[in-house]
Amino acid sequence: MEYYTYLGKRVFCKRWNKEIPLSVKYILTSNPDNPYEARFAYAKCPLAENCKIKPSDQEGEFKYLICTHSDECKLLRDFEPITDVREGHC
């Protein structure tokens, strides 16, 4: 069984000239020397997620903002491959 956690990170999106909150998934590595060690799995951006849902279902300050460039977005990949989740940052 895999255990995981989500961390948040705010980044500045030049495309929209806005600060955007990313949700970042880390999977715990089961390292016996450090039970808080986790590896980066993926990051989600609310603007990229808006592409997948109807405008009427979008929420908050990012409603109607979309990004179709998430496949090439460096902000979604600029994370440490391994981190200690106790530190609370990505």
PDB file of C-alpha atoms in Angstrom:
ATOM      1  CA  MET A   1       0.000   0.000   0.000  1.00  0.00           C
ATOM      2  CA  GLU A   2       1.306   3.442  -0.933  1.00  0.00           C
ATOM      3  CA  TYR A   3       0.868   6.393   1.372  1.00  0.00           C
ATOM      4  CA  TYR A   4       0.970   9.928   0.099  1.00  0.00           C
ATOM      5  CA  THR A   5       0.502  13.527   1.118  1.00  0.00           C
ATOM      6  CA  TYR A   6      -0.328  16.771  -0.607  1.00  0.00           C
ATOM      7  CA  LEU A   7       1.621  19.960  -0.116  1.00  0.00           C
ATOM      8  CA  GLY A   8       0.817  23.414  -1.401  1.00  0.00           C
ATOM      9  CA  LYS A   9       3.072  25.823  -3.210  1.00  0.00           C
ATOM     10  CA  ARG A  10       2.303  29.271  -4.590  1.00  0.00           C
ATOM     11  CA  VAL A  11       3.958  30.196  -7.888  1.00  0.00           C
ATOM     12  CA  PHE A  12       3.822  33.212 -10.161  1.00  0.00           C
ATOM     13  CA  CYS A  13       2.297  32.502 -13.567  1.00  0.00           C
ATOM     14  CA  LYS A  14       3.719  34.899 -16.149  1.00  0.00           C
ATOM     15  CA  ARG A  15       1.036  33.943 -18.660  1.00  0.00           C
ATOM     16  CA  TRP A  16      -1.774  35.268 -16.432  1.00  0.00           C
ATOM     17  CA  ASN A  17       0.367  37.659 -14.356  1.00  0.00           C
ATOM     18  CA  LYS A  18      -1.037  36.040 -11.196  1.00  0.00           C
ATOM     19  CA  GLU A  19       0.088  34.078  -8.208  1.00  0.00           C
ATOM     20  CA  ILE A  20      -1.335  30.559  -8.490  1.00  0.00           C
ATOM     21  CA  PRO A  21      -1.613  27.874  -5.783  1.00  0.00           C
ATOM     22  CA  LEU A  22      -0.378  24.467  -6.859  1.00  0.00           C
ATOM     23  CA  SER A  23      -1.352  21.220  -5.177  1.00  0.00           C
ATOM     24  CA  VAL A  24       1.629  18.876  -5.100  1.00  0.00           C
ATOM     25  CA  LYS A  25       1.401  15.134  -4.467  1.00  0.00           C
ATOM     26  CA  TYR A  26       4.280  13.326  -2.799  1.00  0.00           C
ATOM     27  CA  ILE A  27       4.370   9.562  -2.236  1.00  0.00           C
ATOM     28  CA  LEU A  28       6.058   8.353   0.951  1.00  0.00           C
ATOM     29  CA  THR A  29       9.071   6.196   0.127  1.00  0.00           C
ATOM     30  CA  SER A  30       8.888   3.768   3.091  1.00  0.00           C
ATOM     31  CA  ASN A  31      12.499   4.605   3.910  1.00  0.00           C
ATOM     32  CA  PRO A  32      13.158   2.989   7.327  1.00  0.00           C
ATOM     33  CA  ASP A  33      15.757   5.676   8.136  1.00  0.00           C
ATOM     34  CA  ASN A  34      13.338   8.532   7.428  1.00  0.00           C
ATOM     35  CA  PRO A  35       9.598   7.800   7.513  1.00  0.00           C
ATOM     36  CA  TYR A  36       8.948  11.382   6.305  1.00  0.00           C
ATOM     37  CA  GLU A  37      10.856  10.984   3.046  1.00  0.00           C
ATOM     38  CA  ALA A  38       8.667  11.296  -0.034  1.00  0.00           C
ATOM     39  CA  ARG A  39       9.117  11.432  -3.788  1.00  0.00           C
ATOM     40  CA  PHE A  40       7.455  13.889  -6.110  1.00  0.00           C
ATOM     41  CA  ALA A  41       4.513  12.434  -8.058  1.00  0.00           C
ATOM     42  CA  TYR A  42       2.849  15.414  -9.744  1.00  0.00           C
ATOM     43  CA  ALA A  43       1.542  18.936  -9.317  1.00  0.00           C
ATOM     44  CA  LYS A  44      -1.878  20.297 -10.246  1.00  0.00           C
ATOM     45  CA  CYS A  45      -2.702  23.832 -11.270  1.00  0.00           C
ATOM     46  CA  PRO A  46      -6.250  25.209 -10.919  1.00  0.00           C
ATOM     47  CA  LEU A  47      -5.973  26.872 -14.337  1.00  0.00           C
ATOM     48  CA  ALA A  48      -5.049  23.617 -16.040  1.00  0.00           C
ATOM     49  CA  GLU A  49      -7.799  21.812 -14.128  1.00  0.00           C
ATOM     50  CA  ASN A  50     -10.331  24.407 -15.345  1.00  0.00           C
ATOM     51  CA  CYS A  51      -9.790  23.101 -18.879  1.00  0.00           C
ATOM     52  CA  LYS A  52     -11.331  19.828 -17.767  1.00  0.00           C
ATOM     53  CA  ILE A  53     -14.537  21.195 -16.232  1.00  0.00           C
ATOM     54  CA  LYS A  54     -17.458  23.352 -17.314  1.00  0.00           C
ATOM     55  CA  PRO A  55     -17.236  27.067 -16.438  1.00  0.00           C
ATOM     56  CA  SER A  56     -20.325  26.705 -14.253  1.00  0.00           C
ATOM     57  CA  ASP A  57     -18.413  24.161 -12.112  1.00  0.00           C
ATOM     58  CA  GLN A  58     -15.258  26.265 -11.772  1.00  0.00           C
ATOM     59  CA  GLU A  59     -14.718  28.002  -8.449  1.00  0.00           C
ATOM     60  CA  GLY A  60     -13.231  31.069  -6.859  1.00  0.00           C
ATOM     61  CA  GLU A  61     -10.860  33.663  -8.165  1.00  0.00           C
ATOM     62  CA  PHE A  62      -9.672  31.430 -11.011  1.00  0.00           C
ATOM     63  CA  LYS A  63     -13.110  30.893 -12.535  1.00  0.00           C
ATOM     64  CA  TYR A  64     -12.950  31.321 -16.324  1.00  0.00           C
ATOM     65  CA  LEU A  65      -9.137  31.297 -16.320  1.00  0.00           C
ATOM     66  CA  ILE A  66      -7.699  28.352 -18.212  1.00  0.00           C
ATOM     67  CA  CYS A  67      -4.312  27.099 -19.262  1.00  0.00           C
ATOM     68  CA  THR A  68      -3.806  24.806 -22.203  1.00  0.00           C
ATOM     69  CA  HIS A  69      -0.016  24.750 -21.806  1.00  0.00           C
ATOM     70  CA  SER A  70       0.297  22.574 -18.698  1.00  0.00           C
ATOM     71  CA  ASP A  71       2.181  19.870 -20.638  1.00  0.00           C
ATOM     72  CA  GLU A  72       5.074  22.260 -21.138  1.00  0.00           C
ATOM     73  CA  CYS A  73       4.774  24.287 -17.900  1.00  0.00           C
ATOM     74  CA  LYS A  74       8.030  24.307 -15.949  1.00  0.00           C
ATOM     75  CA  LEU A  75       6.195  25.470 -12.818  1.00  0.00           C
ATOM     76  CA  LEU A  76       4.455  22.096 -12.618  1.00  0.00           C
ATOM     77  CA  ARG A  77       7.765  20.227 -12.707  1.00  0.00           C
ATOM     78  CA  ASP A  78      10.091  22.428 -10.666  1.00  0.00           C
ATOM     79  CA  PHE A  79      10.090  20.285  -7.518  1.00  0.00           C
ATOM     80  CA  GLU A  80      12.647  18.340  -5.574  1.00  0.00           C
ATOM     81  CA  PRO A  81      12.414  14.672  -6.617  1.00  0.00           C
ATOM     82  CA  ILE A  82      12.805  13.652  -2.938  1.00  0.00           C
ATOM     83  CA  THR A  83      11.793  15.761   0.069  1.00  0.00           C
ATOM     84  CA  ASP A  84      11.140  15.521   3.783  1.00  0.00           C
ATOM     85  CA  VAL A  85       7.434  16.310   4.190  1.00  0.00           C
ATOM     86  CA  ARG A  86       7.954  17.596   7.752  1.00  0.00           C
ATOM     87  CA  GLU A  87       9.562  20.670   6.244  1.00  0.00           C
ATOM     88  CA  GLY A  88       6.186  21.675   4.797  1.00  0.00           C
ATOM     89  CA  HIS A  89       7.467  22.966   1.474  1.00  0.00           C
ATOM     90  CA  CYS A  90       8.174  21.556  -1.927  1.00  0.00           C
TER      91      CYS A  90
END
